[in-house]
Amino acid sequence: MKHARNPAADMTIWAAAIAVLGFLLLPLVIVLLYAFDASSVQVWPIRALSLRWFAATWADEEVRSALLVSLEVAGLATLLATVLGTLAALGMNGLSTRSMQAGSFLLTLPIALPGVLTGIAMNSFFSLLDIPFNFITLVIAHTTFCMVIIFNNVMARLRRLPPSLREAAQDMGATPWHGFITITLPLLAGSVMSGMLLAFALSFDEVIVSTFTAGSETTLPLWIFGAIRLGQHMPEVNVVVFAVIAITILPIIAGQKLAASASREH
Amino acid sequence: MTDLSPTPAVRLHGLTKSYGRGATVLRGIDLEIAQGEFFTLLGPSGSGKTTTLRLIGGFELPDTGQIHLGEADVTTLPPYRRNVNTMFQDYALFPHMTLLDNVAYGMKVRGVARAERMERARAALDMVHLAAVADRKPTQLSGGQRQRVALARALVNKPALILLDEPLGALDLKLRREMQVELKRIQKQTGITFVYVTHDQEEALSMSDRIAVFSEGVIEQVGTPADLYERPASAFVARFIGSSSILHENGRDILLRPEDVRLEAPDYTPAPHERSMAGTIAEVSYLGPVTRVTLCGPDEQDGVTAIVPSRHARGWRERMAVVAVWPEEAAYPLPHRQG
C-alpha cells in the first residue's frame, strides 16, 4: 500500500528519527572513541589516537581478574538458568491457562521488579541464613534473572508448537518420552540457544544485583563503577567499556538471528 | 455354528464422552467398520465425529464404552500401542526433518533397519508423487504437497487402520477434487481400512463405501451413500444429505428430492400416477446447468423446491402461479422418530 507522499512530513519524520537515534547512540560512540584517546585526561576534541590504553588495561591485574569473574559468573548462571528455565517452561506448559499465568507472573518477578529490590531481597535472604557473600551467592543471584529470560523464550516457542506434533509422534509408535527427545526438544533448541546468549549478555553487564550479593568479588561492571566513583583509571574504563560492549553485543545479535530463524521454521 | 463374517476392523460399543462442566460430546456410540472399508463419519461441527476419531486413535479416553480393533480391546491403550495411524487436520509434519525422515519416523521408532526404512519411505513418497523432493523440509512445500506427505507417513507403517481428520479442509476446491480421487485410489490399492471425518456431504457421498451420520453426539444413521440419500432414517439425515423438501401429510413427514419435481402451468391436469401441489414461485436461482425454483404452497407452510434443467426454466418468474408435479413413488415417507 502506498500513501501519497508529502515531502515536508517525510523530512520531519526523518529528522525526528535521526534525533532519537543520535540521543540513544551518540554517548556510546563518544565512549568508544575515547578508548582510542592517547591522552590520560579526557578532553574534547581528541588530539591524538593511540592503542596504548588497550595494552595498559590488558596488563592491569585487577581488570583481568574482574573480567574472569564476570565470564565465570555469566557462564555458570546461564547454564543453571538454562536447565531450570527450560524445565519450568515445560512443566508449566501442561497447566491450565490460569495456573500458567500465575506461575509465569511469579517467575518473571525478579526481572519485572526494580533491580534494587531484587538485590536487597537477596542480600537480606543470604544474611538471614548466615551465608557468606562470595562467588556462589553472586551466581545464585544472577541465575534468578537469567532463568526468566530462558523461561520466556522457551515458553513462547512451546505455545506456538501445535499439540498435534506430539500426538503425531505417539501416533507413529513413539512413547511420550521418545517423542519429547526426537520432536519437542530439537524444535526448542533454537529458542533455548537464543535465550542462553541473551542471559549471558544480561549477566555479564549486571551491576545492581551484583552490588548487593558479590561480597568481596569484583565483576567487570563493578570495577567500572568503582573506578568512575573514585575518578581513577578513566582511560582504562573507556577501554573496558569498549570490551563490554563488544562482548555483550555479539551474543545479542546472534540470539536475535537464532530466534528469527527458529520462528521461521514453523 | 461358526460365524463366517470376518472380524470387523473397528467395533465401538456404548462410547460416551463429556468434558468438564457437563458438556456432553458423545451420548452412546455403537458402530462396526468392516475390513478394507472406506468409512466416513459425517456430521456438522460439534456433532462428535472428530471426538469419535480421537477415541479410536487413543488421543482421548471414553467415559464409558469399549473400543475393539480387530479382536483386541484397545479402550485404554495409549496411541503408541495401537496399530493405527492418523492423518492430522494440520498435517503435523515435523518441521525439523526432511520429508524422507518424516515418513521414516515411525519405522525408525520401531527399530526397522536403516536401509529398509529408507527404501520403504521412498516407495511411499513415490506413491504420492513426491519422491523427487524427498530431501526438502515441510516448509518448502505447498499445502497439497504437505497433505500428501502426511498420507505417505501414515501409509508407510502399514497400519490396520488409517484415521483421516478432515484432511482436505484447507485445500482449494480444484485441489480438493483431485485429492478425493487420489485418496480413493490409494485406499483401493492398499486395501487399508480408512476412517474419514468430514462435514462435507458431497465429499462423503462420492468417496465412501459407508457413512455414519452424526448429530449431537449420536449416530442418526449408518448406510451406503445411496441408503442415506434415498432412504434417510430421519428428517435430519434427509436435510443434511442433499437438498430436500419435507411435506407434512396426516402427521407424517414426506421427503421430496428437488430433482424429482417438475413445474407445470396452473391448468395442468396430473396423470393418475402423479401428485401435485399448486403454489406461487418464491425464488428462482440460476445455477448454470440447472435452475432451482422454490415454491410457496397455498397455506404458506409447505414449500417445495424443484431443480429443473435451465433450458426448461426460462419462463418462470417470481410470484407466478404454477403447479409442482412429481411421480407418486418419488415421495418418501420418513420413519417416525423413535423414543
PDB file of C-alpha atoms in Angstrom, chain B residues 77-334:
ATOM      1  CA  LEU B  77      -4.226 -48.355  25.292  1.00  0.00           C
ATOM      2  CA  PRO B  78      -2.149 -45.232  24.511  1.00  0.00           C
ATOM      3  CA  PRO B  79      -1.782 -44.209  20.832  1.00  0.00           C
ATOM      4  CA  TYR B  80       1.730 -45.656  20.545  1.00  0.00           C
ATOM      5  CA  ARG B  81       0.438 -49.146  21.308  1.00  0.00           C
ATOM      6  CA  ARG B  82      -2.346 -49.122  18.701  1.00  0.00           C
ATOM      7  CA  ASN B  83      -1.809 -50.331  15.155  1.00  0.00           C
ATOM      8  CA  VAL B  84      -3.460 -47.173  13.817  1.00  0.00           C
ATOM      9  CA  ASN B  85      -2.058 -44.122  12.021  1.00  0.00           C
ATOM     10  CA  THR B  86      -3.632 -40.716  11.738  1.00  0.00           C
ATOM     11  CA  MET B  87      -3.555 -38.064   9.077  1.00  0.00           C
ATOM     12  CA  PHE B  88      -3.964 -34.910  11.119  1.00  0.00           C
ATOM     13  CA  GLN B  89      -6.030 -31.944  10.046  1.00  0.00           C
ATOM     14  CA  ASP B  90      -2.988 -29.639  10.184  1.00  0.00           C
ATOM     15  CA  TYR B  91      -0.826 -32.494   8.768  1.00  0.00           C
ATOM     16  CA  ALA B  92       1.506 -32.302  11.830  1.00  0.00           C
ATOM     17  CA  LEU B  93       4.655 -32.793   9.773  1.00  0.00           C
ATOM     18  CA  PHE B  94       7.850 -32.458  11.814  1.00  0.00           C
ATOM     19  CA  PRO B  95       9.335 -29.139  10.629  1.00  0.00           C
ATOM     20  CA  HIS B  96      12.940 -30.008  11.515  1.00  0.00           C
ATOM     21  CA  MET B  97      13.033 -33.198   9.429  1.00  0.00           C
ATOM     22  CA  THR B  98      13.166 -33.810   5.687  1.00  0.00           C
ATOM     23  CA  LEU B  99      10.171 -35.420   4.022  1.00  0.00           C
ATOM     24  CA  LEU B 100      12.046 -38.715   3.899  1.00  0.00           C
ATOM     25  CA  ASP B 101      12.786 -38.596   7.646  1.00  0.00           C
ATOM     26  CA  ASN B 102       9.194 -37.603   8.364  1.00  0.00           C
ATOM     27  CA  VAL B 103       7.918 -40.635   6.503  1.00  0.00           C
ATOM     28  CA  ALA B 104      10.570 -42.931   8.020  1.00  0.00           C
ATOM     29  CA  TYR B 105       9.948 -41.715  11.591  1.00  0.00           C
ATOM     30  CA  GLY B 106       7.517 -44.480  12.584  1.00  0.00           C
ATOM     31  CA  MET B 107       9.822 -47.196  11.264  1.00  0.00           C
ATOM     32  CA  LYS B 108      12.830 -45.652  12.999  1.00  0.00           C
ATOM     33  CA  VAL B 109      10.956 -45.621  16.303  1.00  0.00           C
ATOM     34  CA  ARG B 110      10.126 -49.288  15.891  1.00  0.00           C
ATOM     35  CA  GLY B 111      13.717 -50.216  15.050  1.00  0.00           C
ATOM     36  CA  VAL B 112      13.428 -51.053  11.346  1.00  0.00           C
ATOM     37  CA  ALA B 113      16.929 -51.224   9.826  1.00  0.00           C
ATOM     38  CA  ARG B 114      18.068 -48.029   8.120  1.00  0.00           C
ATOM     39  CA  ALA B 115      18.377 -49.412   4.585  1.00  0.00           C
ATOM     40  CA  GLU B 116      14.907 -50.938   4.699  1.00  0.00           C
ATOM     41  CA  ARG B 117      13.193 -47.911   6.184  1.00  0.00           C
ATOM     42  CA  MET B 118      14.745 -45.528   3.663  1.00  0.00           C
ATOM     43  CA  GLU B 119      13.663 -47.777   0.819  1.00  0.00           C
ATOM     44  CA  ARG B 120      10.104 -48.075   2.127  1.00  0.00           C
ATOM     45  CA  ALA B 121       9.895 -44.336   2.842  1.00  0.00           C
ATOM     46  CA  ARG B 122      10.988 -43.575  -0.716  1.00  0.00           C
ATOM     47  CA  ALA B 123       8.424 -46.004  -2.103  1.00  0.00           C
ATOM     48  CA  ALA B 124       5.691 -44.357  -0.014  1.00  0.00           C
ATOM     49  CA  LEU B 125       6.696 -40.883  -1.240  1.00  0.00           C
ATOM     50  CA  ASP B 126       6.726 -42.259  -4.760  1.00  0.00           C
ATOM     51  CA  MET B 127       3.141 -43.448  -4.317  1.00  0.00           C
ATOM     52  CA  VAL B 128       2.064 -39.842  -3.655  1.00  0.00           C
ATOM     53  CA  HIS B 129       4.338 -38.481  -6.435  1.00  0.00           C
ATOM     54  CA  LEU B 130       6.771 -36.691  -4.122  1.00  0.00           C
ATOM     55  CA  ALA B 131       9.892 -38.875  -4.393  1.00  0.00           C
ATOM     56  CA  ALA B 132      11.662 -36.099  -6.313  1.00  0.00           C
ATOM     57  CA  VAL B 133      11.540 -33.696  -3.349  1.00  0.00           C
ATOM     58  CA  ALA B 134      12.247 -36.261  -0.608  1.00  0.00           C
ATOM     59  CA  ASP B 135      15.128 -34.229   0.830  1.00  0.00           C
ATOM     60  CA  ARG B 136      13.189 -30.989   1.294  1.00  0.00           C
ATOM     61  CA  LYS B 137      11.780 -29.703   4.557  1.00  0.00           C
ATOM     62  CA  PRO B 138       7.980 -29.410   5.008  1.00  0.00           C
ATOM     63  CA  THR B 139       8.106 -25.580   4.970  1.00  0.00           C
ATOM     64  CA  GLN B 140       9.274 -25.715   1.348  1.00  0.00           C
ATOM     65  CA  LEU B 141       6.064 -27.441   0.240  1.00  0.00           C
ATOM     66  CA  SER B 142       2.614 -26.283  -0.813  1.00  0.00           C
ATOM     67  CA  GLY B 143      -0.452 -27.232   1.225  1.00  0.00           C
ATOM     68  CA  GLY B 144      -1.410 -30.005  -1.159  1.00  0.00           C
ATOM     69  CA  GLN B 145       2.088 -31.474  -1.095  1.00  0.00           C
ATOM     70  CA  ARG B 146       2.216 -31.434   2.717  1.00  0.00           C
ATOM     71  CA  GLN B 147      -1.057 -33.227   2.783  1.00  0.00           C
ATOM     72  CA  ARG B 148       0.318 -35.975   0.553  1.00  0.00           C
ATOM     73  CA  VAL B 149       3.405 -36.344   2.759  1.00  0.00           C
ATOM     74  CA  ALA B 150       1.101 -36.800   5.752  1.00  0.00           C
ATOM     75  CA  LEU B 151      -0.700 -39.540   3.836  1.00  0.00           C
ATOM     76  CA  ALA B 152       2.567 -41.266   2.899  1.00  0.00           C
ATOM     77  CA  ARG B 153       3.703 -41.087   6.522  1.00  0.00           C
ATOM     78  CA  ALA B 154       0.523 -42.832   7.652  1.00  0.00           C
ATOM     79  CA  LEU B 155       0.560 -45.442   4.856  1.00  0.00           C
ATOM     80  CA  VAL B 156       4.178 -46.496   5.186  1.00  0.00           C
ATOM     81  CA  ASN B 157       3.649 -48.167   8.565  1.00  0.00           C
ATOM     82  CA  LYS B 158       1.048 -50.497   7.017  1.00  0.00           C
ATOM     83  CA  PRO B 159      -1.410 -49.954   9.893  1.00  0.00           C
ATOM     84  CA  ALA B 160      -4.644 -51.907  10.229  1.00  0.00           C
ATOM     85  CA  LEU B 161      -6.457 -48.606  10.058  1.00  0.00           C
ATOM     86  CA  ILE B 162      -5.867 -45.041   8.897  1.00  0.00           C
ATOM     87  CA  LEU B 163      -7.766 -42.200  10.529  1.00  0.00           C
ATOM     88  CA  LEU B 164      -8.222 -39.034   8.469  1.00  0.00           C
ATOM     89  CA  ASP B 165      -9.390 -35.877  10.237  1.00  0.00           C
ATOM     90  CA  GLU B 166     -10.870 -33.501   7.631  1.00  0.00           C
ATOM     91  CA  PRO B 167      -7.644 -33.787   5.636  1.00  0.00           C
ATOM     92  CA  LEU B 168      -8.887 -31.799   2.643  1.00  0.00           C
ATOM     93  CA  GLY B 169     -10.360 -28.919   4.638  1.00  0.00           C
ATOM     94  CA  ALA B 170      -7.558 -26.462   3.930  1.00  0.00           C
ATOM     95  CA  LEU B 171      -7.310 -27.073   0.178  1.00  0.00           C
ATOM     96  CA  ASP B 172      -8.995 -25.095  -2.581  1.00  0.00           C
ATOM     97  CA  LEU B 173     -11.850 -26.690  -4.479  1.00  0.00           C
ATOM     98  CA  LYS B 174      -9.924 -27.906  -7.516  1.00  0.00           C
ATOM     99  CA  LEU B 175      -7.157 -29.493  -5.440  1.00  0.00           C
ATOM    100  CA  ARG B 176      -9.804 -30.983  -3.179  1.00  0.00           C
ATOM    101  CA  ARG B 177     -11.426 -32.804  -6.086  1.00  0.00           C
ATOM    102  CA  GLU B 178      -8.067 -34.159  -7.244  1.00  0.00           C
ATOM    103  CA  MET B 179      -7.185 -35.360  -3.767  1.00  0.00           C
ATOM    104  CA  GLN B 180     -10.567 -37.054  -3.323  1.00  0.00           C
ATOM    105  CA  VAL B 181      -9.853 -39.187  -6.371  1.00  0.00           C
ATOM    106  CA  GLU B 182      -6.270 -39.766  -5.228  1.00  0.00           C
ATOM    107  CA  LEU B 183      -7.264 -40.828  -1.711  1.00  0.00           C
ATOM    108  CA  LYS B 184      -9.853 -43.230  -3.043  1.00  0.00           C
ATOM    109  CA  ARG B 185      -7.339 -44.738  -5.482  1.00  0.00           C
ATOM    110  CA  ILE B 186      -4.735 -45.251  -2.756  1.00  0.00           C
ATOM    111  CA  GLN B 187      -7.282 -46.744  -0.393  1.00  0.00           C
ATOM    112  CA  LYS B 188      -8.339 -49.288  -3.030  1.00  0.00           C
ATOM    113  CA  GLN B 189      -4.760 -50.059  -3.996  1.00  0.00           C
ATOM    114  CA  THR B 190      -3.571 -50.687  -0.432  1.00  0.00           C
ATOM    115  CA  GLY B 191      -6.755 -52.260   0.912  1.00  0.00           C
ATOM    116  CA  ILE B 192      -6.234 -50.488   4.269  1.00  0.00           C
ATOM    117  CA  THR B 193      -9.392 -49.541   6.179  1.00  0.00           C
ATOM    118  CA  PHE B 194      -9.907 -45.757   6.080  1.00  0.00           C
ATOM    119  CA  VAL B 195     -11.979 -43.907   8.672  1.00  0.00           C
ATOM    120  CA  TYR B 196     -12.604 -40.448   7.307  1.00  0.00           C
ATOM    121  CA  VAL B 197     -14.076 -37.444   9.106  1.00  0.00           C
ATOM    122  CA  THR B 198     -15.745 -34.673   7.129  1.00  0.00           C
ATOM    123  CA  HIS B 199     -18.612 -32.210   7.320  1.00  0.00           C
ATOM    124  CA  ASP B 200     -18.880 -32.057   3.535  1.00  0.00           C
ATOM    125  CA  GLN B 201     -21.752 -34.318   2.470  1.00  0.00           C
ATOM    126  CA  GLU B 202     -20.809 -34.218  -1.210  1.00  0.00           C
ATOM    127  CA  GLU B 203     -17.300 -35.428  -0.380  1.00  0.00           C
ATOM    128  CA  ALA B 204     -18.741 -38.172   1.841  1.00  0.00           C
ATOM    129  CA  LEU B 205     -21.167 -39.384  -0.849  1.00  0.00           C
ATOM    130  CA  SER B 206     -18.551 -39.524  -3.592  1.00  0.00           C
ATOM    131  CA  MET B 207     -15.794 -41.310  -1.635  1.00  0.00           C
ATOM    132  CA  SER B 208     -17.342 -43.616   0.947  1.00  0.00           C
ATOM    133  CA  ASP B 209     -18.354 -47.241   0.963  1.00  0.00           C
ATOM    134  CA  ARG B 210     -20.478 -46.490   4.011  1.00  0.00           C
ATOM    135  CA  ILE B 211     -21.235 -43.389   6.041  1.00  0.00           C
ATOM    136  CA  ALA B 212     -22.292 -42.772   9.657  1.00  0.00           C
ATOM    137  CA  VAL B 213     -24.245 -39.529  10.076  1.00  0.00           C
ATOM    138  CA  PHE B 214     -23.596 -37.831  13.433  1.00  0.00           C
ATOM    139  CA  SER B 215     -25.837 -35.341  15.162  1.00  0.00           C
ATOM    140  CA  GLU B 216     -25.418 -34.015  18.706  1.00  0.00           C
ATOM    141  CA  GLY B 217     -23.370 -36.944  19.967  1.00  0.00           C
ATOM    142  CA  VAL B 218     -25.405 -39.788  18.497  1.00  0.00           C
ATOM    143  CA  ILE B 219     -25.375 -41.633  15.180  1.00  0.00           C
ATOM    144  CA  GLU B 220     -28.537 -40.881  13.224  1.00  0.00           C
ATOM    145  CA  GLN B 221     -27.979 -43.462  10.515  1.00  0.00           C
ATOM    146  CA  VAL B 222     -25.344 -45.805   9.085  1.00  0.00           C
ATOM    147  CA  GLY B 223     -25.528 -46.856   5.453  1.00  0.00           C
ATOM    148  CA  THR B 224     -24.218 -46.673   1.916  1.00  0.00           C
ATOM    149  CA  PRO B 225     -24.418 -43.278   0.199  1.00  0.00           C
ATOM    150  CA  ALA B 226     -27.492 -44.487  -1.719  1.00  0.00           C
ATOM    151  CA  ASP B 227     -29.165 -45.680   1.524  1.00  0.00           C
ATOM    152  CA  LEU B 228     -28.711 -42.285   3.103  1.00  0.00           C
ATOM    153  CA  TYR B 229     -29.862 -40.317   0.089  1.00  0.00           C
ATOM    154  CA  GLU B 230     -32.768 -42.485  -0.973  1.00  0.00           C
ATOM    155  CA  ARG B 231     -33.932 -43.886   2.360  1.00  0.00           C
ATOM    156  CA  PRO B 232     -32.935 -41.406   5.085  1.00  0.00           C
ATOM    157  CA  ALA B 233     -33.842 -42.555   8.588  1.00  0.00           C
ATOM    158  CA  SER B 234     -34.761 -39.094   9.832  1.00  0.00           C
ATOM    159  CA  ALA B 235     -35.544 -35.556   8.769  1.00  0.00           C
ATOM    160  CA  PHE B 236     -32.068 -34.581   9.988  1.00  0.00           C
ATOM    161  CA  VAL B 237     -30.374 -37.010   7.613  1.00  0.00           C
ATOM    162  CA  ALA B 238     -32.685 -36.005   4.761  1.00  0.00           C
ATOM    163  CA  ARG B 239     -31.824 -32.319   5.246  1.00  0.00           C
ATOM    164  CA  PHE B 240     -28.116 -32.875   5.834  1.00  0.00           C
ATOM    165  CA  ILE B 241     -27.569 -35.061   2.769  1.00  0.00           C
ATOM    166  CA  GLY B 242     -28.537 -33.425  -0.479  1.00  0.00           C
ATOM    167  CA  SER B 243     -31.263 -30.809  -0.563  1.00  0.00           C
ATOM    168  CA  SER B 244     -34.819 -31.750   0.162  1.00  0.00           C
ATOM    169  CA  SER B 245     -38.355 -30.561   0.688  1.00  0.00           C
ATOM    170  CA  ILE B 246     -40.306 -32.057   3.543  1.00  0.00           C
ATOM    171  CA  LEU B 247     -44.094 -32.061   3.289  1.00  0.00           C
ATOM    172  CA  HIS B 248     -46.446 -32.793   6.168  1.00  0.00           C
ATOM    173  CA  GLU B 249     -49.336 -35.095   5.396  1.00  0.00           C
ATOM    174  CA  ASN B 250     -51.611 -36.666   8.011  1.00  0.00           C
ATOM    175  CA  GLY B 251     -48.978 -36.266  10.719  1.00  0.00           C
ATOM    176  CA  ARG B 252     -46.196 -37.825   8.641  1.00  0.00           C
ATOM    177  CA  ASP B 253     -43.142 -36.233   7.130  1.00  0.00           C
ATOM    178  CA  ILE B 254     -42.825 -36.837   3.416  1.00  0.00           C
ATOM    179  CA  LEU B 255     -39.453 -36.309   1.787  1.00  0.00           C
ATOM    180  CA  LEU B 256     -39.285 -34.982  -1.741  1.00  0.00           C
ATOM    181  CA  ARG B 257     -35.992 -34.544  -3.590  1.00  0.00           C
ATOM    182  CA  PRO B 258     -35.975 -31.426  -5.800  1.00  0.00           C
ATOM    183  CA  GLU B 259     -34.721 -33.289  -8.887  1.00  0.00           C
ATOM    184  CA  ASP B 260     -37.943 -35.371  -8.850  1.00  0.00           C
ATOM    185  CA  VAL B 261     -40.145 -32.273  -9.024  1.00  0.00           C
ATOM    186  CA  ARG B 262     -41.102 -30.505 -12.250  1.00  0.00           C
ATOM    187  CA  LEU B 263     -43.167 -27.369 -12.800  1.00  0.00           C
ATOM    188  CA  GLU B 264     -46.255 -27.028 -14.983  1.00  0.00           C
ATOM    189  CA  ALA B 265     -48.699 -24.250 -15.868  1.00  0.00           C
ATOM    190  CA  PRO B 266     -51.645 -23.780 -13.412  1.00  0.00           C
ATOM    191  CA  ASP B 267     -54.100 -25.502 -15.782  1.00  0.00           C
ATOM    192  CA  TYR B 268     -52.075 -28.765 -15.855  1.00  0.00           C
ATOM    193  CA  THR B 269     -54.030 -31.939 -15.088  1.00  0.00           C
ATOM    194  CA  PRO B 270     -51.866 -34.517 -13.275  1.00  0.00           C
ATOM    195  CA  ALA B 271     -51.672 -38.055 -14.662  1.00  0.00           C
ATOM    196  CA  PRO B 272     -53.021 -40.863 -12.396  1.00  0.00           C
ATOM    197  CA  HIS B 273     -49.604 -41.827 -11.005  1.00  0.00           C
ATOM    198  CA  GLU B 274     -48.643 -38.209 -10.305  1.00  0.00           C
ATOM    199  CA  ARG B 275     -49.059 -35.994  -7.265  1.00  0.00           C
ATOM    200  CA  SER B 276     -49.152 -32.220  -7.416  1.00  0.00           C
ATOM    201  CA  MET B 277     -49.272 -29.021  -5.430  1.00  0.00           C
ATOM    202  CA  ALA B 278     -50.357 -25.578  -6.622  1.00  0.00           C
ATOM    203  CA  GLY B 279     -48.403 -22.562  -5.433  1.00  0.00           C
ATOM    204  CA  THR B 280     -46.562 -19.405  -6.352  1.00  0.00           C
ATOM    205  CA  ILE B 281     -42.880 -19.070  -7.144  1.00  0.00           C
ATOM    206  CA  ALA B 282     -40.966 -17.514  -4.250  1.00  0.00           C
ATOM    207  CA  GLU B 283     -37.456 -17.647  -5.647  1.00  0.00           C
ATOM    208  CA  VAL B 284     -35.628 -18.561  -8.854  1.00  0.00           C
ATOM    209  CA  SER B 285     -31.850 -19.247  -8.666  1.00  0.00           C
ATOM    210  CA  TYR B 286     -29.911 -19.862 -11.850  1.00  0.00           C
ATOM    211  CA  LEU B 287     -27.108 -22.387 -11.160  1.00  0.00           C
ATOM    212  CA  GLY B 288     -25.761 -22.938 -14.675  1.00  0.00           C
ATOM    213  CA  PRO B 289     -26.867 -26.346 -15.976  1.00  0.00           C
ATOM    214  CA  VAL B 290     -29.871 -26.348 -13.642  1.00  0.00           C
ATOM    215  CA  THR B 291     -32.171 -23.750 -12.112  1.00  0.00           C
ATOM    216  CA  ARG B 292     -33.554 -24.020  -8.596  1.00  0.00           C
ATOM    217  CA  VAL B 293     -37.130 -22.842  -8.156  1.00  0.00           C
ATOM    218  CA  THR B 294     -38.698 -22.535  -4.706  1.00  0.00           C
ATOM    219  CA  LEU B 295     -42.481 -22.639  -4.386  1.00  0.00           C
ATOM    220  CA  CYS B 296     -44.804 -21.444  -1.632  1.00  0.00           C
ATOM    221  CA  GLY B 297     -47.815 -23.645  -1.034  1.00  0.00           C
ATOM    222  CA  PRO B 298     -51.335 -22.244  -0.576  1.00  0.00           C
ATOM    223  CA  ASP B 299     -51.135 -22.155   3.232  1.00  0.00           C
ATOM    224  CA  GLU B 300     -47.586 -20.732   3.029  1.00  0.00           C
ATOM    225  CA  GLN B 301     -46.384 -23.558   5.269  1.00  0.00           C
ATOM    226  CA  ASP B 302     -45.236 -26.315   2.992  1.00  0.00           C
ATOM    227  CA  GLY B 303     -42.681 -25.228   0.465  1.00  0.00           C
ATOM    228  CA  VAL B 304     -41.432 -27.327  -2.435  1.00  0.00           C
ATOM    229  CA  THR B 305     -38.133 -26.880  -4.215  1.00  0.00           C
ATOM    230  CA  ALA B 306     -37.648 -28.041  -7.775  1.00  0.00           C
ATOM    231  CA  ILE B 307     -34.355 -28.360  -9.619  1.00  0.00           C
ATOM    232  CA  VAL B 308     -35.006 -28.320 -13.347  1.00  0.00           C
ATOM    233  CA  PRO B 309     -32.715 -28.138 -16.389  1.00  0.00           C
ATOM    234  CA  SER B 310     -32.146 -24.451 -17.048  1.00  0.00           C
ATOM    235  CA  ARG B 311     -33.428 -24.655 -20.628  1.00  0.00           C
ATOM    236  CA  HIS B 312     -36.855 -25.753 -19.247  1.00  0.00           C
ATOM    237  CA  ALA B 313     -36.936 -22.966 -16.686  1.00  0.00           C
ATOM    238  CA  ARG B 314     -36.592 -19.877 -18.853  1.00  0.00           C
ATOM    239  CA  GLY B 315     -40.249 -18.858 -18.499  1.00  0.00           C
ATOM    240  CA  TRP B 316     -40.510 -18.998 -14.713  1.00  0.00           C
ATOM    241  CA  ARG B 317     -40.524 -15.739 -12.780  1.00  0.00           C
ATOM    242  CA  GLU B 318     -41.089 -14.892  -9.146  1.00  0.00           C
ATOM    243  CA  ARG B 319     -44.734 -14.574  -7.991  1.00  0.00           C
ATOM    244  CA  MET B 320     -46.019 -16.632 -10.966  1.00  0.00           C
ATOM    245  CA  ALA B 321     -48.681 -19.212 -10.183  1.00  0.00           C
ATOM    246  CA  VAL B 322     -47.546 -22.769 -11.054  1.00  0.00           C
ATOM    247  CA  VAL B 323     -48.146 -26.401 -10.194  1.00  0.00           C
ATOM    248  CA  ALA B 324     -45.380 -28.602  -8.824  1.00  0.00           C
ATOM    249  CA  VAL B 325     -45.696 -32.175 -10.091  1.00  0.00           C
ATOM    250  CA  TRP B 326     -43.871 -35.350  -9.020  1.00  0.00           C
ATOM    251  CA  PRO B 327     -44.304 -39.084  -9.580  1.00  0.00           C
ATOM    252  CA  GLU B 328     -46.038 -40.778  -6.674  1.00  0.00           C
ATOM    253  CA  GLU B 329     -43.163 -43.165  -5.998  1.00  0.00           C
ATOM    254  CA  ALA B 330     -40.710 -40.255  -5.580  1.00  0.00           C
ATOM    255  CA  ALA B 331     -42.314 -39.160  -2.315  1.00  0.00           C
ATOM    256  CA  TYR B 332     -40.610 -40.984   0.572  1.00  0.00           C
ATOM    257  CA  PRO B 333     -42.393 -41.091   3.935  1.00  0.00           C
ATOM    258  CA  LEU B 334     -39.776 -40.597   6.673  1.00  0.00           C
TER     259      LEU B 334
END
